[in-house]
Coordinates of C-alpha atoms and ligand atoms in Angstrom, one line a residue:
Chain A
M23 CA 30.1 -113.8 51.2
P24 CA 30.1 -117.4 51.1
R25 CA 28.9 -118.5 47.2
D26 CA 25.6 -120.9 48.6
E27 CA 24.3 -117.7 50.5
L28 CA 25.2 -115.6 47.5
Q29 CA 23.0 -118.1 45.4
S30 CA 19.7 -118.7 47.7
G31 CA 17.6 -115.8 45.8
D32 CA 13.9 -117.6 45.1
P33 CA 14.0 -117.2 41.4
G34 CA 10.3 -116.4 41.2
R35 CA 10.9 -113.1 43.3
R36 CA 13.6 -111.9 41.2
S37 CA 11.9 -109.6 38.2
D38 CA 9.5 -107.9 41.6
Y39 CA 11.4 -104.9 41.8
A40 CA 11.9 -104.1 38.3
A41 CA 8.1 -104.8 37.6
A42 CA 7.0 -102.7 41.1
F43 CA 9.1 -100.2 39.8
T44 CA 8.3 -99.4 37.0
A45 CA 4.6 -99.5 37.0
G46 CA 4.4 -95.7 37.6
L47 CA 7.1 -94.2 35.5
L48 CA 5.6 -93.3 32.6
D49 CA 2.3 -92.4 35.1
P50 CA 2.4 -89.5 37.2
D51 CA -1.0 -90.2 38.8
R52 CA 0.1 -93.4 40.0
A53 CA 1.5 -93.6 43.8
P54 CA 5.3 -94.6 44.3
P55 CA 5.7 -98.2 44.3
D56 CA 5.5 -99.5 47.7
A57 CA 9.1 -101.1 47.1
V58 CA 10.9 -98.3 47.7
S59 CA 11.2 -95.4 50.3
G60 CA 13.5 -92.4 51.7
P61 CA 15.9 -93.2 54.4
N62 CA 14.6 -94.0 58.1
G63 CA 10.9 -94.1 56.9
K64 CA 11.3 -91.0 55.1
A65 CA 8.9 -90.5 52.4
A66 CA 9.4 -91.5 48.5
V67 CA 6.9 -89.3 46.6
K68 CA 9.5 -86.4 45.2
R69 CA 12.1 -89.4 45.6
Y70 CA 10.5 -91.1 42.9
A71 CA 9.6 -88.2 40.6
V72 CA 13.1 -87.9 40.2
Y73 CA 13.3 -90.9 38.1
R74 CA 9.7 -90.1 36.6
N75 CA 11.3 -86.9 35.5
N76 CA 14.1 -87.8 34.2
V77 CA 12.8 -91.1 32.3
T78 CA 9.6 -88.4 30.9
V79 CA 12.4 -85.2 30.3
S80 CA 15.0 -87.4 28.7
L81 CA 12.9 -89.1 25.8
I82 CA 11.2 -85.6 25.2
D83 CA 14.5 -84.4 24.8
A84 CA 15.4 -87.6 22.5
L85 CA 12.7 -86.1 20.2
A86 CA 13.5 -83.0 20.0
A87 CA 17.2 -83.8 19.2
S88 CA 15.7 -85.8 16.4
F89 CA 13.0 -83.7 14.9
P90 CA 14.5 -80.3 15.1
A91 CA 12.3 -79.1 12.1
T92 CA 9.1 -79.7 13.8
L93 CA 10.4 -78.3 16.9
R94 CA 11.0 -75.2 15.4
I95 CA 8.1 -75.1 13.5
T96 CA 5.4 -75.7 16.4
G97 CA 7.6 -74.0 19.2
P98 CA 9.1 -75.9 22.1
D99 CA 6.0 -75.7 24.7
F100 CA 4.0 -76.9 22.0
F101 CA 6.5 -79.4 21.0
R102 CA 6.9 -81.1 24.7
A103 CA 3.5 -81.1 25.2
M104 CA 3.1 -83.2 22.1
A105 CA 6.1 -85.3 22.8
R106 CA 4.9 -86.0 26.0
F107 CA 2.2 -87.9 25.0
H108 CA 4.0 -89.8 22.3
V109 CA 6.9 -90.7 24.9
R110 CA 3.6 -92.0 27.6
E111 CA 2.2 -93.7 24.6
T112 CA 4.7 -95.6 22.5
P113 CA 7.5 -95.5 24.8
P114 CA 10.9 -96.5 23.4
T115 CA 11.8 -100.5 22.7
S116 CA 15.5 -99.8 21.9
P117 CA 18.0 -98.6 23.8
L118 CA 19.6 -97.3 20.9
L119 CA 17.9 -93.6 21.2
F120 CA 18.1 -92.6 17.3
E121 CA 15.8 -95.6 16.8
Y122 CA 13.4 -94.2 18.7
G123 CA 10.8 -91.8 17.2
R124 CA 9.7 -94.2 14.3
D125 CA 5.9 -93.6 15.1
F126 CA 6.0 -90.4 16.0
A127 CA 5.3 -89.0 12.5
D128 CA 2.0 -91.1 12.6
F129 CA 1.2 -89.4 16.0
I130 CA 1.5 -86.1 15.0
G131 CA -1.0 -87.0 12.0
R132 CA -3.1 -87.9 14.6
Y133 CA -2.6 -85.3 17.3
E134 CA -5.8 -82.6 17.5
Y135 CA -3.9 -80.1 18.2
A136 CA -1.9 -80.1 15.1
R137 CA -4.8 -80.0 12.7
S138 CA -3.9 -76.8 11.6
M139 CA -0.4 -78.1 10.3
P140 CA -1.3 -81.0 8.1
W141 CA 2.3 -81.0 6.4
L142 CA 3.9 -81.3 10.0
A143 CA 3.8 -85.5 9.9
D144 CA 5.7 -85.4 6.2
V145 CA 8.1 -82.8 7.6
A146 CA 8.9 -85.2 10.7
R147 CA 9.1 -88.2 8.3
I148 CA 11.7 -86.4 6.5
E149 CA 13.6 -85.7 9.8
R150 CA 13.6 -89.6 10.5
A151 CA 14.6 -90.5 7.3
W152 CA 17.3 -87.9 7.9
L153 CA 18.3 -90.0 10.8
D154 CA 18.2 -93.1 9.2
A155 CA 20.6 -91.6 6.6
Y156 CA 22.9 -90.3 9.3
H157 CA 23.5 -93.3 11.2
A158 CA 23.2 -95.8 8.0
A159 CA 25.9 -97.7 6.8
D160 CA 28.7 -96.3 4.7
A161 CA 29.3 -97.3 0.6
E162 CA 30.6 -95.5 -1.8
P163 CA 27.8 -93.9 -4.4
L164 CA 27.3 -95.1 -8.0
A165 CA 29.5 -92.8 -10.2
S166 CA 27.5 -90.3 -12.1
G167 CA 28.2 -91.8 -15.8
A168 CA 28.5 -95.2 -14.6
L169 CA 24.8 -96.2 -16.7
A170 CA 26.4 -94.5 -19.7
S171 CA 28.8 -97.9 -20.4
I172 CA 25.4 -100.3 -20.4
P173 CA 24.7 -100.6 -24.0
A174 CA 21.1 -98.5 -24.6
E175 CA 19.0 -102.2 -25.4
R176 CA 20.0 -103.1 -22.1
L177 CA 19.1 -100.3 -19.7
A178 CA 15.5 -101.1 -19.6
D179 CA 16.9 -104.9 -17.7
T180 CA 19.1 -102.8 -15.4
V181 CA 18.6 -103.3 -11.7
L182 CA 20.3 -100.3 -9.4
V183 CA 21.3 -101.1 -5.8
P184 CA 20.2 -98.5 -3.4
H185 CA 22.7 -97.1 -1.0
P186 CA 21.8 -98.0 2.4
A187 CA 21.3 -94.2 3.1
T188 CA 18.8 -93.8 0.0
R189 CA 15.5 -93.1 1.0
A190 CA 11.8 -91.8 -0.5
I191 CA 9.2 -89.5 0.9
R192 CA 6.1 -88.4 -0.7
S193 CA 3.7 -85.4 0.7
R194 CA 0.7 -84.1 -0.5
Y195 CA 2.1 -81.0 1.0
P196 CA 5.5 -78.6 0.3
A197 CA 7.1 -80.5 3.0
V198 CA 10.9 -80.3 1.7
T199 CA 10.7 -76.8 0.9
I200 CA 9.5 -76.4 4.7
F201 CA 12.0 -78.8 6.0
A202 CA 14.6 -77.0 4.2
A203 CA 13.1 -73.7 6.2
N204 CA 12.8 -74.7 9.6
R205 CA 16.2 -77.3 9.2
S206 CA 18.8 -74.4 8.8
D207 CA 19.9 -71.7 11.7
G208 CA 18.6 -69.0 9.5
P209 CA 16.0 -66.7 9.6
V210 CA 12.7 -68.4 8.3
G211 CA 10.6 -66.1 5.7
R212 CA 7.5 -66.5 4.2
I213 CA 7.2 -70.0 2.2
E214 CA 5.2 -69.4 -1.2
A215 CA 5.2 -72.7 -1.9
N216 CA 1.9 -74.9 -2.2
G217 CA 2.0 -77.7 -4.3
P218 CA 3.1 -81.3 -3.3
E219 CA 6.7 -81.8 -2.7
D220 CA 8.2 -85.5 -2.6
A221 CA 12.1 -86.0 -0.8
L222 CA 14.9 -87.9 -1.9
V223 CA 17.3 -88.2 1.5
T224 CA 20.4 -89.6 0.8
R225 CA 23.9 -89.3 2.3
P226 CA 27.0 -89.8 -0.1
G227 CA 29.3 -89.1 1.9
L228 CA 29.7 -87.8 5.7
E229 CA 26.6 -85.2 4.9
V230 CA 22.7 -85.9 4.2
F231 CA 21.0 -84.7 1.5
V232 CA 17.6 -84.0 1.0
R233 CA 16.4 -83.1 -2.5
H234 CA 13.0 -82.4 -4.1
L235 CA 11.8 -85.5 -6.3
P236 CA 10.6 -84.3 -9.4
P237 CA 6.9 -85.6 -10.2
G238 CA 7.1 -89.5 -10.8
G239 CA 10.1 -89.5 -9.2
A240 CA 9.1 -90.9 -6.1
V241 CA 7.4 -93.9 -7.6
F242 CA 10.1 -94.7 -9.8
L243 CA 12.6 -94.4 -7.2
D244 CA 10.1 -96.5 -4.7
R245 CA 10.0 -99.3 -7.1
L246 CA 13.9 -99.3 -8.1
M247 CA 14.7 -99.5 -4.4
A248 CA 12.4 -102.6 -4.5
G249 CA 14.7 -104.3 -6.8
E250 CA 12.6 -103.7 -10.2
P251 CA 14.5 -103.0 -13.3
L252 CA 14.8 -99.4 -14.6
G253 CA 12.1 -100.2 -17.6
A254 CA 9.7 -101.8 -15.4
A255 CA 10.3 -98.4 -12.5
A256 CA 10.0 -96.3 -15.6
A257 CA 6.8 -97.6 -16.6
A258 CA 5.2 -97.3 -13.2
A259 CA 6.1 -93.9 -12.7
F260 CA 5.2 -92.8 -16.5
A261 CA 1.6 -94.7 -15.3
E262 CA 1.1 -91.9 -12.3
R263 CA 2.6 -89.0 -13.8
A264 CA 2.6 -88.5 -17.9
E265 CA 5.4 -85.5 -17.7
F266 CA 7.7 -88.4 -16.1
D267 CA 11.5 -87.3 -17.0
L268 CA 13.2 -90.6 -17.2
S269 CA 16.7 -88.9 -18.0
A270 CA 16.5 -86.3 -15.9
N271 CA 15.0 -88.2 -12.7
I272 CA 18.4 -91.0 -13.6
A273 CA 20.8 -88.2 -13.6
G274 CA 19.7 -86.2 -10.5
M275 CA 19.6 -89.4 -8.1
L276 CA 22.5 -90.6 -9.6
Q277 CA 24.3 -87.2 -9.1
A278 CA 22.5 -87.7 -5.4
G279 CA 24.3 -90.4 -4.7
A280 CA 21.5 -92.9 -4.0
F281 CA 22.7 -96.0 -5.5
I282 CA 26.1 -98.0 -5.2
A283 CA 26.0 -100.7 -7.8
A284 CA 23.9 -101.5 -11.2
H285 CA 23.4 -104.7 -12.6
Q286 CA 21.4 -106.8 -15.2
E287 CA 18.7 -108.6 -14.5
E288 CA 18.9 -112.4 -13.7
Chain B
M29 CA 46.0 -105.4 40.6
N30 CA 42.6 -104.6 39.5
G31 CA 43.2 -106.7 36.2
L32 CA 42.3 -103.8 33.6
A33 CA 45.2 -104.4 31.0
P34 CA 43.8 -105.4 27.7
P35 CA 44.3 -108.6 26.5
S36 CA 47.6 -108.8 24.8
R37 CA 46.4 -110.5 21.4
V38 CA 44.7 -107.1 20.9
S39 CA 48.4 -105.6 20.0
K40 CA 48.6 -107.7 17.3
T41 CA 46.2 -106.8 15.4
S42 CA 45.7 -103.2 16.4
R43 CA 44.3 -100.3 14.5
F44 CA 44.9 -98.0 16.7
P45 CA 47.8 -96.9 18.9
A46 CA 47.7 -98.0 22.5
Y47 CA 47.8 -95.0 24.4
P48 CA 47.8 -95.5 28.1
V49 CA 45.4 -93.8 30.1
A50 CA 46.7 -94.6 33.8
D51 CA 47.2 -90.8 35.3
L52 CA 45.0 -88.7 32.7
A53 CA 42.1 -86.7 33.6
G54 CA 39.3 -86.7 30.3
I55 CA 36.5 -85.5 29.1
S56 CA 33.3 -86.8 27.8
F57 CA 33.3 -86.6 24.2
K58 CA 30.2 -84.7 22.4
H59 CA 29.9 -84.2 18.4
E60 CA 29.8 -80.7 18.7
H61 CA 33.3 -80.3 19.9
L62 CA 35.0 -82.6 17.3
H63 CA 36.0 -79.4 15.0
A64 CA 37.6 -77.6 18.3
I65 CA 39.5 -81.1 19.4
L66 CA 41.0 -81.6 16.0
G67 CA 42.2 -78.2 15.8
D68 CA 43.6 -78.6 19.4
D69 CA 46.9 -78.6 19.3
A70 CA 47.5 -79.5 22.5
K71 CA 46.8 -83.2 22.5
G72 CA 46.3 -84.9 25.7
G73 CA 43.8 -87.0 28.5
F74 CA 41.4 -89.2 26.8
F75 CA 37.8 -88.9 26.0
E76 CA 34.8 -91.4 27.0
V77 CA 32.2 -91.9 24.7
H78 CA 29.0 -93.4 25.2
A79 CA 28.6 -96.1 23.9
E80 CA 25.1 -96.6 22.5
N81 CA 25.8 -93.4 20.4
Y82 CA 28.3 -95.6 18.0
M83 CA 26.1 -98.6 17.6
G84 CA 24.5 -97.3 14.5
A85 CA 26.1 -99.1 11.1
G86 CA 28.0 -95.4 9.8
G87 CA 27.9 -92.4 9.3
P88 CA 29.4 -89.1 10.8
P89 CA 29.2 -91.0 14.9
H90 CA 31.9 -93.8 13.9
D91 CA 33.9 -91.4 11.2
A92 CA 33.9 -88.8 14.4
L93 CA 35.0 -91.8 17.0
T94 CA 37.8 -92.9 14.5
K95 CA 39.5 -89.8 14.3
I96 CA 39.6 -89.1 17.9
R97 CA 40.7 -92.9 19.0
R98 CA 43.9 -92.2 16.4
D99 CA 44.7 -88.8 18.7
Y100 CA 43.9 -90.3 22.0
P101 CA 43.0 -93.4 24.1
V102 CA 39.3 -93.8 24.5
S103 CA 37.2 -95.3 27.2
L104 CA 33.6 -97.0 26.1
H105 CA 31.3 -96.2 28.8
G106 CA 28.3 -98.3 28.3
V107 CA 24.8 -96.2 29.5
C108 CA 22.2 -99.5 28.9
M109 CA 23.4 -102.9 29.7
S110 CA 20.6 -103.3 32.5
I111 CA 23.5 -105.1 34.1
G112 CA 21.8 -104.6 37.7
G113 CA 18.0 -105.6 35.9
P114 CA 16.7 -109.1 36.9
R115 CA 16.1 -110.0 33.2
P116 CA 18.5 -111.9 31.0
L117 CA 20.7 -109.3 29.2
D118 CA 19.7 -108.4 26.0
K119 CA 22.2 -110.6 23.5
A120 CA 21.7 -108.4 20.8
H121 CA 22.8 -105.3 22.4
L122 CA 26.5 -107.3 24.2
G123 CA 26.7 -108.3 20.5
R124 CA 27.3 -104.6 19.6
F125 CA 29.0 -103.5 22.4
K126 CA 31.2 -106.5 22.0
A127 CA 32.1 -104.7 18.4
L128 CA 32.6 -101.9 19.8
V129 CA 35.3 -103.3 21.7
D130 CA 36.7 -105.0 19.3
R131 CA 36.7 -102.2 16.6
Y132 CA 38.1 -99.1 18.8
E133 CA 40.3 -100.9 21.3
P134 CA 39.0 -98.5 24.0
A135 CA 41.7 -97.9 26.7
L136 CA 38.6 -98.9 29.6
V137 CA 35.5 -100.0 29.3
S138 CA 32.8 -99.5 31.6
E139 CA 29.1 -99.9 32.8
H140 CA 26.3 -99.1 35.4
L141 CA 25.2 -101.1 38.5
A142 CA 21.6 -99.8 37.7
W143 CA 19.1 -100.8 35.1
S144 CA 16.8 -99.6 32.1
T145 CA 14.7 -101.5 30.3
H146 CA 11.8 -103.6 31.7
D147 CA 9.8 -106.1 29.6
T148 CA 9.8 -104.1 26.3
T149 CA 10.6 -100.8 27.2
Y150 CA 13.7 -99.2 27.4
Y151 CA 13.3 -96.2 30.1
N152 CA 16.4 -94.1 29.4
D153 CA 17.6 -93.7 33.0
L154 CA 19.9 -95.6 35.5
L155 CA 17.2 -97.4 37.7
P156 CA 18.2 -98.4 41.1
L157 CA 18.1 -102.3 42.4
P158 CA 17.5 -103.9 46.2
Y159 CA 20.9 -104.8 47.4
T160 CA 20.3 -108.7 48.7
P161 CA 22.6 -112.0 48.5
A162 CA 20.1 -112.8 45.4
T163 CA 20.5 -109.6 43.5
V164 CA 23.9 -110.0 44.1
S165 CA 24.1 -113.3 42.1
R166 CA 22.4 -112.2 39.6
V167 CA 24.0 -109.1 38.8
A168 CA 27.4 -111.4 38.8
D169 CA 26.3 -113.4 36.4
H170 CA 25.4 -110.8 34.4
I171 CA 28.8 -109.2 35.0
D172 CA 30.5 -112.5 34.3
E173 CA 28.4 -112.8 30.6
V174 CA 29.4 -109.2 29.7
Q175 CA 33.2 -109.9 30.4
E176 CA 33.0 -113.3 28.6
V177 CA 31.5 -111.6 25.6
I178 CA 33.9 -108.9 25.2
G179 CA 37.1 -110.9 26.7
R180 CA 38.2 -108.8 29.1
P181 CA 37.3 -107.2 32.6
I182 CA 34.9 -104.1 33.1
L183 CA 34.6 -101.6 35.2
L184 CA 31.2 -101.2 37.1
E185 CA 30.0 -97.6 38.3
N186 CA 28.7 -97.2 41.6
P187 CA 25.7 -95.2 41.5
S188 CA 23.7 -92.0 42.1
T189 CA 20.3 -92.8 43.6
Y190 CA 17.0 -91.1 45.2
V191 CA 15.3 -93.7 46.8
L192 CA 15.7 -97.3 49.0
F193 CA 14.4 -100.8 49.2
P194 CA 13.3 -101.3 52.2
E195 CA 14.4 -105.2 51.4
S196 CA 17.8 -104.5 51.1
T197 CA 20.1 -106.5 53.5
M198 CA 23.6 -105.1 52.3
G199 CA 25.0 -101.8 52.1
E200 CA 26.1 -100.7 48.5
T201 CA 29.4 -101.1 49.4
D202 CA 29.5 -104.4 50.6
F203 CA 27.2 -105.3 47.8
I204 CA 30.0 -103.7 45.3
R205 CA 32.6 -105.9 47.2
A206 CA 30.9 -109.3 46.8
L207 CA 30.8 -108.7 42.9
V208 CA 34.2 -107.7 42.7
R209 CA 35.0 -110.4 44.5
R210 CA 32.3 -113.3 42.3
T211 CA 33.4 -111.7 38.9
D212 CA 37.0 -109.9 39.2
C213 CA 35.3 -106.9 37.8
G214 CA 37.1 -103.3 38.1
L215 CA 35.8 -99.9 39.4
L216 CA 34.6 -96.8 38.3
L217 CA 33.9 -94.7 41.4
D218 CA 32.0 -91.8 40.6
V219 CA 32.8 -89.2 43.2
N220 CA 29.8 -86.8 42.3
N221 CA 27.3 -90.2 42.8
V222 CA 29.5 -91.1 45.9
F223 CA 28.5 -87.7 47.0
V224 CA 24.8 -87.0 45.6
S225 CA 23.5 -90.6 46.9
A226 CA 25.2 -90.2 50.4
T227 CA 23.4 -86.5 50.7
N228 CA 19.8 -88.7 49.5
H229 CA 20.1 -91.1 52.0
G230 CA 21.7 -89.2 54.8
Y231 CA 25.2 -91.0 55.3
S232 CA 29.3 -89.5 55.1
A233 CA 30.4 -90.0 52.4
L234 CA 33.5 -90.1 53.6
S235 CA 32.6 -93.4 55.6
Y236 CA 31.2 -94.8 52.1
L237 CA 34.9 -94.0 50.5
A238 CA 36.2 -95.8 53.5
D239 CA 34.2 -99.0 52.8
F240 CA 34.7 -99.2 49.2
P241 CA 37.0 -101.1 47.8
L242 CA 39.4 -98.3 46.2
D243 CA 42.1 -101.3 45.3
H244 CA 39.8 -102.5 42.4
V245 CA 38.9 -98.9 41.2
G246 CA 40.2 -98.3 37.8
E247 CA 38.5 -94.6 36.7
I248 CA 37.1 -92.2 38.5
H249 CA 34.4 -90.3 37.3
L250 CA 33.4 -86.1 38.1
A251 CA 30.5 -84.1 37.2
G252 CA 28.0 -81.9 38.5
H253 CA 25.0 -82.3 40.2
A254 CA 21.7 -79.9 41.0
E255 CA 19.8 -79.1 44.3
Q256 CA 16.3 -80.3 44.9
E257 CA 14.2 -80.7 48.0
D258 CA 12.4 -84.3 49.0
D259 CA 9.3 -84.5 50.8
E260 CA 10.3 -83.3 53.8
G261 CA 11.9 -80.1 53.0
D262 CA 15.2 -81.6 53.0
L263 CA 18.0 -81.2 50.5
L264 CA 18.2 -83.7 47.3
L265 CA 21.0 -83.4 45.1
I266 CA 20.3 -84.9 41.6
D267 CA 22.9 -86.2 39.6
S268 CA 22.8 -83.7 36.0
H269 CA 26.0 -83.9 34.8
D270 CA 24.8 -80.3 33.8
G271 CA 27.3 -77.7 35.3
P272 CA 30.9 -77.8 37.3
V273 CA 32.2 -80.3 39.8
A274 CA 31.0 -79.1 42.9
D275 CA 34.1 -77.8 45.6
A276 CA 32.6 -80.6 48.2
V277 CA 33.2 -83.3 45.2
W278 CA 36.7 -82.0 44.4
K279 CA 37.8 -82.2 48.0
L280 CA 36.3 -86.3 47.6
F281 CA 38.6 -86.7 44.8
D282 CA 41.7 -85.1 46.4
I283 CA 41.2 -87.5 49.1
V284 CA 40.8 -90.7 47.2
I285 CA 43.5 -90.2 45.0
G286 CA 45.7 -88.7 47.9
R287 CA 44.9 -93.1 48.9
C288 CA 44.8 -94.8 45.6
G289 CA 47.4 -92.4 43.8
P290 CA 46.7 -90.9 40.3
L291 CA 43.7 -92.9 38.3
P292 CA 42.4 -91.9 34.8
T293 CA 39.4 -89.1 35.7
L294 CA 36.9 -88.4 33.7
I295 CA 35.0 -84.7 34.2
E296 CA 31.2 -85.8 32.2
W297 CA 29.0 -83.0 31.7
D298 CA 26.1 -84.4 29.4
S299 CA 23.5 -81.7 29.4
D300 CA 24.1 -77.9 29.2
I301 CA 27.0 -78.9 27.4
P302 CA 29.4 -75.6 27.5
D303 CA 32.1 -74.4 24.5
W304 CA 34.9 -76.5 24.8
P305 CA 37.8 -74.4 26.6
V306 CA 35.5 -74.7 29.5
L307 CA 35.3 -78.1 29.5
K308 CA 39.4 -78.4 29.0
A309 CA 39.9 -75.8 31.9
E310 CA 37.7 -78.3 34.2
A311 CA 39.9 -81.4 33.3
A312 CA 43.0 -79.3 33.4
A313 CA 41.6 -78.7 37.1
A314 CA 41.6 -82.5 37.7
Q315 CA 44.8 -83.0 36.3
A316 CA 46.5 -80.6 38.3
I317 CA 45.1 -82.5 41.3
L318 CA 46.6 -86.2 39.7
D319 CA 49.8 -84.2 38.7
R320 CA 50.4 -83.0 42.7
H321 CA 49.4 -86.7 44.2
A322 CA 51.8 -88.3 41.3
D323 CA 54.8 -85.9 42.2
S324 CA 54.1 -86.7 46.0
L325 CA 54.1 -90.3 45.4
F326 CA 57.0 -89.8 43.2
G327 CA 58.6 -87.7 46.1
K328 CA 58.0 -90.9 48.4
A329 CA 59.5 -93.3 46.0
H330 CA 62.4 -91.4 46.4
A331 CA 62.9 -90.9 49.7
T332 CA 62.5 -94.7 50.7
G333 CA 63.9 -95.7 47.5
Ligands
FE2_20 FE1 29.0 -91.4 35.8

C-alpha cells in the first residue's frame, strides 16, 4: 500500500473508536457502541458484553489477588460485589495492576454493607502496604547493632533512613491479629484481641513481614520516616503514649529491617 | 528474514547466557511454579513473562525472573502498551519496557495489536481497533517508536476479537501485512486467536493463514478457549487461556509448522493454572510437533543436498 494513502487519515477522527468503545465498558446498562457490530449485520450485544465482562471480572480478580485476607474475611460473594462497585467507581489509572487498589481501603470504610466490620478497611490497608513492600526496591537493612557504635550523646541527633519497603499502618482495631489470622491457609480461630493494633510492614529480604508495633511505635516510626532525628521522634512518641519504650522500639524496628542507614543530622 | 536476532552489542555486556530459542516449545511463567521449575532437572524450552508483572522496583518478581533467566531463554511479552490505540504511547511505560529488555536480554520481545488504555483509565483487556489506512499509519508510528526506544524489532501478535468495526476498509491480514512492510516488525502468530476470531466472524481459519505473512512469524502462541453464544445463538469463542489447547488449534499449528518449519511456540495458560507437570506435558506435545517437522526438514535437506 502506498505511503501517501496510509497517511491520509483525518487526525480529528483518530480517537473516535476508543472513546466510543470505552463509553459503555464499565456501565452494564449502556447499549453497545454504534461503531461496532457482529459479522454480516449480526448484533453485538453479547459480543460487546465479552469485553465488558473481561474488564470488570479481571479487575475484580486483580483486587481479589491483592487483598486475600479481606476476601477471606468477607467471603467471595461479598468481596466480589464490593470490588465491583469499586472497579466501576474507581477503575485503574496505571497499567501496572499491582498499583491498583490504593483507594480500596477508603472505599471499604464507606461501603455501607461493610459497616458491621469496622476493622475491615484497616486490614485492607495492611494488605495494600504488604503489596507495596513486596514490590519495593531491594536494599540491605541496617544491622541490629548498628546504633551501638554511635556515642550516646549523639543518638538524639541520629537520623535513620527507612528501607524502601517499610510502612506503618495504624488501627483502632486489632487489625494485625485479624490480618495475620486470615492471611494464612490455616483455620481462623476465635479472635480474642480487641484493642488497637498498629502494624509495621517490612521486607528485609524476599519475604514481607507484618509485625505488631508496641504503644507509640507508629508515631515514632512515622516521624523517623519523615526524616526527624531519633530524639524528636521519641519525644513525639512519649507525648502520645507515656508508656512508650524507646529502646524496645528501636531494637524491634532494627531487628525487623526497617532501616537501611543511620547518619547524624546536618 | 524477519530481523529478530538481538543486536550484537548486547553480547558485550551480557549478564545472562544467550540461549537459542529457535525451535523450542515454551510455557508462560507463573510465580507459583518457581520451585517446581528450579527443582526440575530436565531443563529445556523457554519461558514467557508478562512484562508488566516485572515493572516493580524489586522484590520476589525480579528475583524469580533472574533465576529463570539464568537457566532458560526468556520471551518478554508486553500486554498493555496500547500500540493499537489512537493516543500517543505512554512514555513512562515504554521506558519501563525498555529497562526490562536491557536488564533481562530476552530472546523474544512481543506486544499486541490491541489497546487497553483510554484517557486516564486502564481497562486491563485487549480491545479491538478498526482496520483502515489511517489506523495502519497510527499503529505503525507506535511500532516504530517502540522499536526505536528498545533498539530491536518486536513481534506483533494478532488479536482475538468478538466484534468488528463497520468502518474497517481492510482485512486483518492486509492490515498486519501493511504494518510489517512499514515497520519491519516481526509477527507473533497466535493460532488460538486465529481460530477464535475465524469462528466468531464466520471466516475460515485456513484461508486467514493462507493470507497471513508467515515469513515474518518469529513466535507462535497456543492456548485454550471457552465457548459461549452470540445474540443469534451461534457459537462465540472466548480467548480464555484457562485450559488445554483445543484439537482444532493443534491441527492448525501442525499445518503452520509444516509450512514455516519449527518456530518458538508458547503454551499460554493464564487462569485456572494447573500444576507444573500438566503445563510441561502440554509443552511436550507442542515440542513433539516441532521436532517431527524439524526431522522432515532435515530429511528433505539430505534428500536434496
Ligand atoms: Fe497470545
